[in-house]
Amino acid sequence: MGFLADALSRVKPSATIAMTQKARELKAKGVDVISLSVGEPDFDTPDHIKEAAIDAIRRGETKYPPVSGIVPLRDAIVKKFKRENGLDYKASQTIVGTGGKHVIYNALLATLNPGDEVVIPRPYWVSYPEMVVLCGGTPVFVETDMAHDFKLQPEDLERAITPKTKWIILNSPSNPSGAAYSRDELKQVTDVLMRHPHVWVLTDDMYEHLTYGAFEFVTPAQVEPGLYDRTLTMNGVSKAYAMTGWRIGYAAGPEPLIKAMDFVQGQQTSGASSISQWAAVAALDGTQEHLARFKAAFQERRDLVVSMLNQTSGLKCPTPEGAFYVYPSCAELIGRRTETGKTLETDEDFVTELLQAEGVAAVHGSAFGLGPNLRISYATSNTALEEACRRIQRFCGSLR
């Protein structure tokens, strides 16, 4: 009998964290590396949020908080869902966790039994299937494609649902593709789910505020009120408020589920950081004027990167509606050789050789369940992005 749990042998490490760490190690050795692998805004947390945290410290808000979150934050979450999504919740239907990942994990841990299936569209955020496995469930993948902008098609979802299906995880805008569902597209998906009342919806709306042009964000329970009683709507302050390190995620859903998640969290981590929670109150209740600045900068960066990648030999890059990622295909370059004689057999070979040859860190698409692609984060300066894209162009042009 081994000492470590058998479940660990079924779980893969996070490819995004691994690539980011490789980039850090090369930088520490003096290599000129441009990291396009990390999924966090390069902007600073807005000042009014930081001041709220400082005020909380000065007031002595440094004791154990309630497991499900401080009352002012749960009230702010209720107001946020009503104001921005037209969804009515009571504070008792909300929960605060140590980041969005923690909220999702607790929901799965509180509900999955061995043999339960969770439908996950490909490409997916790398943590979804691993969390399902750790919680004893079985991931069931549904492939999307570039022709449909990496969006789940209703007929494919219909085929994936079985009597064992307990959840579907939806993420719009998507990490890694940036694809976001319009109201009509999401309605087609929710129509399928209405025919299967045993399937619950776990929607990851973390990139809600990062959509571009005239795109209108919608969430499943908003599009189909009939799903309200079996939907957990997760969000957080990490991306829209540049608060990744503050570690605050939150969700709203049916009260019995929230109570089960509270029970799990009470024996796991207890409440999230009290100081971070007071900062999150200021984020949700305070001015939102920074959002327009964030969105304008990200849209400019998106357009820059998409343009330059589509001028690159062998790459095809769709224009995403949201988040801060692009997901270009490198299929035409698989099988070619680098100047050092290495044959690119996979998209992982592509990003590995790109890092070695040009010092650009990206993440291979197969880590997100769908390749040959690569995920590029454009959450960095225009200057860095232009230089990174020039290096990518040079690398691709050198392949034979």
Short mmCIF file of C-alpha atoms in Angstrom, two decimals:
data_model
loop_
_atom_site.label_atom_id
_atom_site.label_comp_id
_atom_site.label_asym_id
_atom_site.label_seq_id
_atom_site.Cartn_x
_atom_site.Cartn_y
_atom_site.Cartn_z
CA MET A 1 0.00 0.00 0.00
CA GLY A 2 1.47 3.34 -1.05
CA PHE A 3 1.51 6.33 1.26
CA LEU A 4 0.06 8.85 -1.19
CA ALA A 5 -3.56 8.76 -2.34
CA ASP A 6 -4.29 6.85 -5.55
CA ALA A 7 -6.28 9.83 -6.82
CA LEU A 8 -3.07 11.82 -7.26
CA SER A 9 -1.92 9.41 -9.98
CA ARG A 10 -5.02 10.32 -12.01
CA VAL A 11 -4.49 14.09 -11.77
CA LYS A 12 -2.23 16.10 -14.06
CA PRO A 13 -0.32 19.16 -12.86
CA SER A 14 -1.47 22.57 -14.11
CA ALA A 15 0.21 23.26 -17.46
CA THR A 16 -0.32 27.00 -17.09
CA ILE A 17 1.46 27.08 -13.74
CA ALA A 18 4.21 24.81 -15.09
CA MET A 19 4.91 27.03 -18.11
CA THR A 20 4.82 30.18 -15.99
CA GLN A 21 7.36 28.59 -13.64
CA LYS A 22 9.63 27.65 -16.57
CA ALA A 23 9.54 31.26 -17.73
CA ARG A 24 10.42 32.49 -14.23
CA GLU A 25 13.35 30.08 -14.01
CA LEU A 26 14.74 31.20 -17.36
CA LYS A 27 14.35 34.85 -16.37
CA ALA A 28 16.22 34.15 -13.14
CA LYS A 29 19.09 32.84 -15.27
CA GLY A 30 19.19 36.08 -17.22
CA VAL A 31 17.30 34.89 -20.32
CA ASP A 32 15.18 37.56 -22.04
CA VAL A 33 11.74 35.94 -21.67
CA ILE A 34 8.33 37.39 -22.52
CA SER A 35 5.70 35.42 -20.63
CA LEU A 36 2.34 35.10 -22.35
CA SER A 37 1.33 32.16 -20.18
CA VAL A 38 -0.05 33.77 -17.05
CA GLY A 39 -3.77 34.45 -16.68
CA GLU A 40 -3.88 37.66 -14.67
CA PRO A 41 -4.27 41.35 -15.50
CA ASP A 42 -1.10 43.41 -15.49
CA PHE A 43 -3.03 46.35 -14.00
CA ASP A 44 -2.84 47.26 -10.33
CA THR A 45 -5.81 46.86 -8.01
CA PRO A 46 -7.81 50.14 -8.06
CA ASP A 47 -6.89 52.48 -5.23
CA HIS A 48 -10.32 52.63 -3.56
CA ILE A 49 -10.20 48.86 -3.11
CA LYS A 50 -6.73 48.96 -1.57
CA GLU A 51 -7.82 51.77 0.76
CA ALA A 52 -10.80 49.70 1.90
CA ALA A 53 -8.43 46.90 2.90
CA ILE A 54 -6.19 49.30 4.80
CA ASP A 55 -9.22 50.77 6.59
CA ALA A 56 -10.34 47.25 7.53
CA ILE A 57 -6.96 46.54 9.09
CA ARG A 58 -7.08 49.78 11.05
CA ARG A 59 -10.60 48.95 12.31
CA GLY A 60 -9.33 45.60 13.54
CA GLU A 61 -11.26 43.48 11.00
CA THR A 62 -8.64 40.79 11.43
CA LYS A 63 -10.51 38.03 13.29
CA TYR A 64 -12.00 34.79 11.98
CA PRO A 65 -14.78 35.64 9.53
CA PRO A 66 -17.98 33.60 9.09
CA VAL A 67 -17.37 30.49 6.96
CA SER A 68 -19.68 31.64 4.14
CA GLY A 69 -18.45 35.23 4.13
CA ILE A 70 -18.95 38.47 6.01
CA VAL A 71 -22.47 39.90 5.90
CA PRO A 72 -21.54 43.11 3.98
CA LEU A 73 -19.89 41.07 1.23
CA ARG A 74 -22.77 38.61 0.90
CA ASP A 75 -25.12 41.59 0.70
CA ALA A 76 -22.89 43.17 -1.97
CA ILE A 77 -23.00 39.91 -3.94
CA VAL A 78 -26.81 39.93 -3.81
CA LYS A 79 -26.85 43.50 -5.12
CA LYS A 80 -24.32 42.68 -7.84
CA PHE A 81 -26.38 39.77 -9.21
CA LYS A 82 -29.54 41.88 -9.22
CA ARG A 83 -27.89 44.96 -10.72
CA GLU A 84 -25.82 43.30 -13.42
CA ASN A 85 -27.58 40.01 -14.16
CA GLY A 86 -31.20 40.51 -13.18
CA LEU A 87 -30.98 37.57 -10.75
CA ASP A 88 -32.69 37.65 -7.36
CA TYR A 89 -30.88 35.92 -4.49
CA LYS A 90 -30.99 36.13 -0.72
CA ALA A 91 -27.74 36.50 1.19
CA SER A 92 -28.26 32.95 2.47
CA GLN A 93 -27.98 31.77 -1.14
CA THR A 94 -24.45 33.15 -1.48
CA ILE A 95 -21.03 31.93 -0.43
CA VAL A 96 -17.52 33.39 -0.48
CA GLY A 97 -14.43 31.27 -1.05
CA THR A 98 -10.68 31.64 -1.34
CA GLY A 99 -10.82 32.28 -5.09
CA GLY A 100 -13.12 30.99 -7.79
CA LYS A 101 -11.28 27.67 -7.99
CA HIS A 102 -12.04 27.05 -4.32
CA VAL A 103 -15.74 27.73 -4.86
CA ILE A 104 -15.92 25.30 -7.80
CA TYR A 105 -13.99 22.63 -5.93
CA ASN A 106 -16.28 22.87 -2.91
CA ALA A 107 -19.39 22.60 -5.08
CA LEU A 108 -18.03 19.43 -6.70
CA LEU A 109 -16.82 18.00 -3.40
CA ALA A 110 -20.24 18.58 -1.84
CA THR A 111 -22.17 16.89 -4.65
CA LEU A 112 -20.17 14.23 -6.51
CA ASN A 113 -20.31 10.52 -5.81
CA PRO A 114 -18.24 7.85 -7.57
CA GLY A 115 -19.61 7.35 -11.06
CA ASP A 116 -21.22 10.79 -11.33
CA GLU A 117 -20.40 12.46 -14.64
CA VAL A 118 -19.56 16.11 -15.30
CA VAL A 119 -19.85 17.40 -18.86
CA ILE A 120 -16.97 19.71 -19.79
CA PRO A 121 -16.64 21.33 -23.23
CA ARG A 122 -13.20 21.25 -24.85
CA PRO A 123 -11.10 23.38 -24.73
CA TYR A 124 -11.46 23.80 -20.98
CA TRP A 125 -9.66 25.54 -18.15
CA VAL A 126 -7.04 23.03 -17.08
CA SER A 127 -8.38 22.68 -13.53
CA TYR A 128 -11.95 21.60 -14.32
CA PRO A 129 -11.35 17.91 -15.10
CA GLU A 130 -8.71 17.54 -12.41
CA MET A 131 -11.06 18.90 -9.75
CA VAL A 132 -13.79 16.51 -10.93
CA VAL A 133 -11.40 13.56 -10.63
CA LEU A 134 -10.16 14.63 -7.19
CA CYS A 135 -13.79 14.80 -6.02
CA GLY A 136 -14.51 11.28 -7.26
CA GLY A 137 -16.41 12.16 -10.43
CA THR A 138 -15.86 11.35 -14.08
CA PRO A 139 -15.22 14.12 -16.63
CA VAL A 140 -17.10 13.71 -19.93
CA PHE A 141 -15.63 15.89 -22.64
CA VAL A 142 -17.52 17.46 -25.53
CA GLU A 143 -15.30 18.76 -28.30
CA THR A 144 -15.80 22.12 -29.95
CA ASP A 145 -14.00 23.48 -33.00
CA MET A 146 -12.74 26.67 -34.56
CA ALA A 147 -15.49 26.58 -37.19
CA HIS A 148 -18.01 27.18 -34.38
CA ASP A 149 -15.73 29.61 -32.51
CA PHE A 150 -15.00 26.94 -29.86
CA LYS A 151 -18.60 27.06 -28.61
CA LEU A 152 -20.59 24.06 -27.45
CA GLN A 153 -23.20 22.96 -30.00
CA PRO A 154 -26.59 21.83 -28.64
CA GLU A 155 -26.65 18.52 -30.53
CA ASP A 156 -23.22 17.60 -29.13
CA LEU A 157 -24.37 18.41 -25.60
CA GLU A 158 -27.48 16.29 -26.08
CA ARG A 159 -25.37 13.27 -27.03
CA ALA A 160 -23.07 13.70 -24.02
CA ILE A 161 -25.79 13.66 -21.36
CA THR A 162 -26.50 10.32 -19.69
CA PRO A 163 -28.47 9.25 -16.61
CA LYS A 164 -25.18 9.59 -14.69
CA THR A 165 -24.67 13.25 -15.64
CA LYS A 166 -24.79 15.47 -12.55
CA TRP A 167 -23.23 18.76 -13.74
CA ILE A 168 -22.23 20.66 -16.83
CA ILE A 169 -19.50 23.28 -16.42
CA LEU A 170 -19.89 26.33 -18.64
CA ASN A 171 -17.29 29.10 -18.91
CA SER A 172 -18.10 32.24 -20.88
CA PRO A 173 -15.99 34.17 -21.78
CA SER A 174 -13.73 31.17 -21.95
CA ASN A 175 -10.33 30.41 -20.60
CA PRO A 176 -8.51 29.42 -22.88
CA SER A 177 -10.29 30.48 -26.08
CA GLY A 178 -11.86 33.81 -25.12
CA ALA A 179 -15.08 32.65 -26.79
CA ALA A 180 -18.30 33.98 -25.27
CA TYR A 181 -21.89 32.87 -25.86
CA SER A 182 -24.44 35.35 -27.15
CA ARG A 183 -27.93 35.22 -25.70
CA ASP A 184 -29.20 33.16 -28.66
CA GLU A 185 -26.25 30.75 -28.51
CA LEU A 186 -26.65 30.22 -24.78
CA LYS A 187 -30.42 29.75 -25.16
CA GLN A 188 -29.77 26.81 -27.49
CA VAL A 189 -27.64 25.22 -24.77
CA THR A 190 -30.12 25.91 -21.98
CA ASP A 191 -32.96 24.49 -24.11
CA VAL A 192 -31.13 21.17 -24.09
CA LEU A 193 -30.64 21.34 -20.33
CA MET A 194 -34.34 22.01 -19.78
CA ARG A 195 -35.00 18.58 -21.29
CA HIS A 196 -32.73 16.95 -18.68
CA PRO A 197 -33.90 18.05 -15.22
CA HIS A 198 -31.32 15.90 -13.41
CA VAL A 199 -28.41 17.97 -14.81
CA TRP A 200 -27.14 20.94 -12.80
CA VAL A 201 -25.28 23.92 -14.24
CA LEU A 202 -22.03 25.24 -12.81
CA THR A 203 -21.27 28.44 -14.65
CA ASP A 204 -17.89 30.13 -14.35
CA ASP A 205 -18.47 33.83 -15.09
CA MET A 206 -15.06 35.06 -13.93
CA TYR A 207 -14.45 37.02 -17.15
CA GLU A 208 -17.93 38.57 -17.25
CA HIS A 209 -16.75 42.17 -17.42
CA LEU A 210 -14.04 41.56 -20.02
CA THR A 211 -16.05 41.47 -23.26
CA TYR A 212 -15.45 43.68 -26.25
CA GLY A 213 -17.29 45.75 -28.82
CA ALA A 214 -21.06 45.48 -28.64
CA PHE A 215 -21.05 42.01 -27.09
CA GLU A 216 -23.64 41.59 -24.31
CA PHE A 217 -22.75 39.19 -21.51
CA VAL A 218 -25.45 36.82 -20.27
CA THR A 219 -25.42 33.95 -17.77
CA PRO A 220 -27.49 30.72 -17.94
CA ALA A 221 -30.00 31.39 -15.12
CA GLN A 222 -30.61 34.82 -16.65
CA VAL A 223 -31.30 33.39 -20.12
CA GLU A 224 -33.43 30.50 -18.84
CA PRO A 225 -35.14 31.19 -15.49
CA GLY A 226 -36.24 27.54 -15.44
CA LEU A 227 -32.65 26.64 -14.55
CA TYR A 228 -32.50 28.93 -11.51
CA ASP A 229 -33.09 26.12 -9.00
CA ARG A 230 -30.27 23.98 -10.37
CA THR A 231 -27.62 26.53 -11.27
CA LEU A 232 -24.58 27.63 -9.29
CA THR A 233 -23.39 30.95 -10.69
CA MET A 234 -19.73 31.52 -9.80
CA ASN A 235 -17.81 34.75 -10.17
CA GLY A 236 -15.05 36.66 -8.40
CA VAL A 237 -12.98 39.80 -8.21
CA SER A 238 -9.73 38.41 -9.64
CA LYS A 239 -9.93 39.47 -13.29
CA ALA A 240 -12.24 42.48 -13.55
CA TYR A 241 -10.76 44.17 -10.48
CA ALA A 242 -7.13 43.02 -10.89
CA MET A 243 -7.29 41.21 -7.54
CA THR A 244 -5.82 37.79 -8.35
CA GLY A 245 -3.68 37.74 -5.22
CA TRP A 246 -6.51 38.78 -2.91
CA ARG A 247 -8.09 35.32 -3.45
CA ILE A 248 -11.81 36.03 -3.36
CA GLY A 249 -14.37 34.11 -5.36
CA TYR A 250 -18.09 33.90 -4.74
CA ALA A 251 -21.20 32.13 -5.94
CA ALA A 252 -24.97 32.11 -5.62
CA GLY A 253 -27.35 29.20 -5.99
CA PRO A 254 -29.98 27.06 -4.29
CA GLU A 255 -29.77 27.30 -0.52
CA PRO A 256 -29.37 23.54 0.13
CA LEU A 257 -26.31 23.49 -2.13
CA ILE A 258 -24.87 26.60 -0.48
CA LYS A 259 -25.35 25.02 2.95
CA ALA A 260 -23.56 21.86 1.77
CA MET A 261 -20.67 23.95 0.45
CA ASP A 262 -20.56 25.86 3.75
CA PHE A 263 -20.36 22.52 5.58
CA VAL A 264 -17.42 21.41 3.42
CA GLN A 265 -15.66 24.75 3.73
CA GLY A 266 -16.09 24.79 7.49
CA GLN A 267 -13.96 21.65 7.77
CA GLN A 268 -11.55 22.65 5.02
CA THR A 269 -10.41 26.29 5.07
CA SER A 270 -13.09 28.08 7.08
CA GLY A 271 -13.68 31.66 5.91
CA ALA A 272 -11.67 33.57 3.32
CA SER A 273 -9.31 36.35 4.42
CA SER A 274 -11.28 38.97 6.33
CA ILE A 275 -9.21 41.82 4.90
CA SER A 276 -9.66 40.60 1.33
CA GLN A 277 -13.40 40.33 1.92
CA TRP A 278 -13.66 43.96 2.96
CA ALA A 279 -11.68 44.89 -0.16
CA ALA A 280 -14.15 42.86 -2.24
CA VAL A 281 -17.05 44.81 -0.71
CA ALA A 282 -15.46 47.99 -2.04
CA ALA A 283 -14.92 46.32 -5.41
CA LEU A 284 -18.54 45.27 -5.85
CA ASP A 285 -20.23 48.25 -4.18
CA GLY A 286 -17.80 50.97 -5.25
CA THR A 287 -17.12 52.80 -8.48
CA GLN A 288 -16.77 50.68 -11.60
CA GLU A 289 -15.11 53.39 -13.66
CA HIS A 290 -11.88 51.41 -14.09
CA LEU A 291 -13.70 48.73 -16.10
CA ALA A 292 -13.95 50.89 -19.21
CA ARG A 293 -10.21 51.56 -19.07
CA PHE A 294 -9.39 47.88 -18.60
CA LYS A 295 -11.69 46.85 -21.45
CA ALA A 296 -10.35 49.43 -23.87
CA ALA A 297 -6.76 48.38 -23.19
CA PHE A 298 -7.52 44.67 -23.52
CA GLN A 299 -9.49 45.16 -26.73
CA GLU A 300 -6.60 47.10 -28.27
CA ARG A 301 -4.20 44.33 -27.24
CA ARG A 302 -6.50 41.62 -28.56
CA ASP A 303 -6.74 43.31 -31.95
CA LEU A 304 -2.97 43.76 -32.09
CA VAL A 305 -2.23 40.13 -31.27
CA VAL A 306 -4.90 38.67 -33.58
CA SER A 307 -3.64 40.80 -36.45
CA MET A 308 0.01 39.91 -35.99
CA LEU A 309 -0.65 36.19 -35.44
CA ASN A 310 -2.79 36.01 -38.57
CA GLN A 311 0.17 37.48 -40.47
CA THR A 312 2.33 34.64 -39.15
CA SER A 313 3.23 31.69 -41.37
CA GLY A 314 1.26 28.60 -40.36
CA LEU A 315 -0.93 30.16 -37.63
CA LYS A 316 -4.67 30.82 -37.75
CA CYS A 317 -6.14 32.95 -34.98
CA PRO A 318 -9.87 33.66 -34.50
CA THR A 319 -10.97 36.89 -32.83
CA PRO A 320 -12.43 36.12 -29.38
CA GLU A 321 -15.28 38.05 -27.79
CA GLY A 322 -13.82 38.27 -24.31
CA ALA A 323 -11.32 37.38 -21.58
CA PHE A 324 -7.65 38.14 -22.39
CA TYR A 325 -6.60 35.06 -24.35
CA VAL A 326 -6.32 34.02 -27.97
CA TYR A 327 -6.23 30.40 -29.05
CA PRO A 328 -4.55 30.13 -32.46
CA SER A 329 -4.19 26.87 -34.35
CA CYS A 330 -0.67 25.71 -35.19
CA ALA A 331 -1.86 22.62 -37.10
CA GLU A 332 -0.07 23.65 -40.29
CA LEU A 333 3.26 23.67 -38.45
CA ILE A 334 3.04 20.22 -36.90
CA GLY A 335 5.56 17.94 -38.61
CA ARG A 336 7.97 20.73 -39.50
CA ARG A 337 11.53 20.97 -38.23
CA THR A 338 13.27 23.68 -36.25
CA GLU A 339 16.66 25.12 -37.16
CA THR A 340 18.19 22.78 -34.55
CA GLY A 341 16.64 19.74 -36.26
CA LYS A 342 13.80 19.11 -33.82
CA THR A 343 10.60 17.83 -35.47
CA LEU A 344 7.46 19.41 -34.02
CA GLU A 345 5.24 16.42 -33.37
CA THR A 346 2.79 18.11 -30.98
CA ASP A 347 1.66 21.55 -29.89
CA GLU A 348 3.60 20.96 -26.68
CA ASP A 349 6.74 20.61 -28.83
CA PHE A 350 5.79 23.89 -30.50
CA VAL A 351 5.57 25.93 -27.27
CA THR A 352 8.66 24.23 -25.79
CA GLU A 353 10.79 25.05 -28.82
CA LEU A 354 9.33 28.56 -29.04
CA LEU A 355 10.42 29.20 -25.45
CA GLN A 356 13.91 27.82 -26.08
CA ALA A 357 14.46 29.54 -29.40
CA GLU A 358 12.80 32.92 -28.86
CA GLY A 359 12.10 33.27 -25.14
CA VAL A 360 8.31 33.47 -25.56
CA ALA A 361 6.26 31.47 -23.06
CA ALA A 362 2.82 30.25 -24.18
CA VAL A 363 0.77 27.19 -23.16
CA HIS A 364 0.06 24.26 -25.48
CA GLY A 365 -3.57 23.74 -26.40
CA SER A 366 -3.57 20.02 -25.66
CA ALA A 367 -3.27 20.95 -21.97
CA PHE A 368 -6.74 22.49 -22.36
CA GLY A 369 -8.05 19.38 -24.08
CA LEU A 370 -7.96 20.61 -27.67
CA GLY A 371 -5.05 21.00 -30.04
CA PRO A 372 -2.92 21.55 -31.95
CA ASN A 373 -3.33 25.06 -30.62
CA LEU A 374 -1.64 27.36 -28.16
CA ARG A 375 -3.04 29.74 -25.59
CA ILE A 376 -1.57 33.20 -25.54
CA SER A 377 -2.45 35.67 -22.80
CA TYR A 378 -2.42 39.30 -23.92
CA ALA A 379 -2.58 40.63 -20.36
CA THR A 380 0.66 42.54 -20.77
CA SER A 381 1.87 45.75 -22.41
CA ASN A 382 1.50 46.53 -26.11
CA THR A 383 5.27 46.84 -26.37
CA ALA A 384 5.82 43.36 -24.94
CA LEU A 385 3.08 41.91 -27.12
CA GLU A 386 4.49 43.42 -30.31
CA GLU A 387 7.94 42.05 -29.53
CA ALA A 388 6.54 38.64 -28.58
CA CYS A 389 4.53 38.42 -31.80
CA ARG A 390 7.60 39.39 -33.85
CA ARG A 391 9.51 36.57 -32.16
CA ILE A 392 6.65 34.14 -32.86
CA GLN A 393 6.67 35.25 -36.51
CA ARG A 394 10.42 34.71 -36.69
CA PHE A 395 10.17 31.26 -35.12
CA CYS A 396 7.36 30.11 -37.39
CA GLY A 397 9.13 31.51 -40.43
CA SER A 398 12.23 29.50 -39.58
CA LEU A 399 10.46 26.14 -39.56
CA ARG A 400 11.09 23.81 -42.49
#
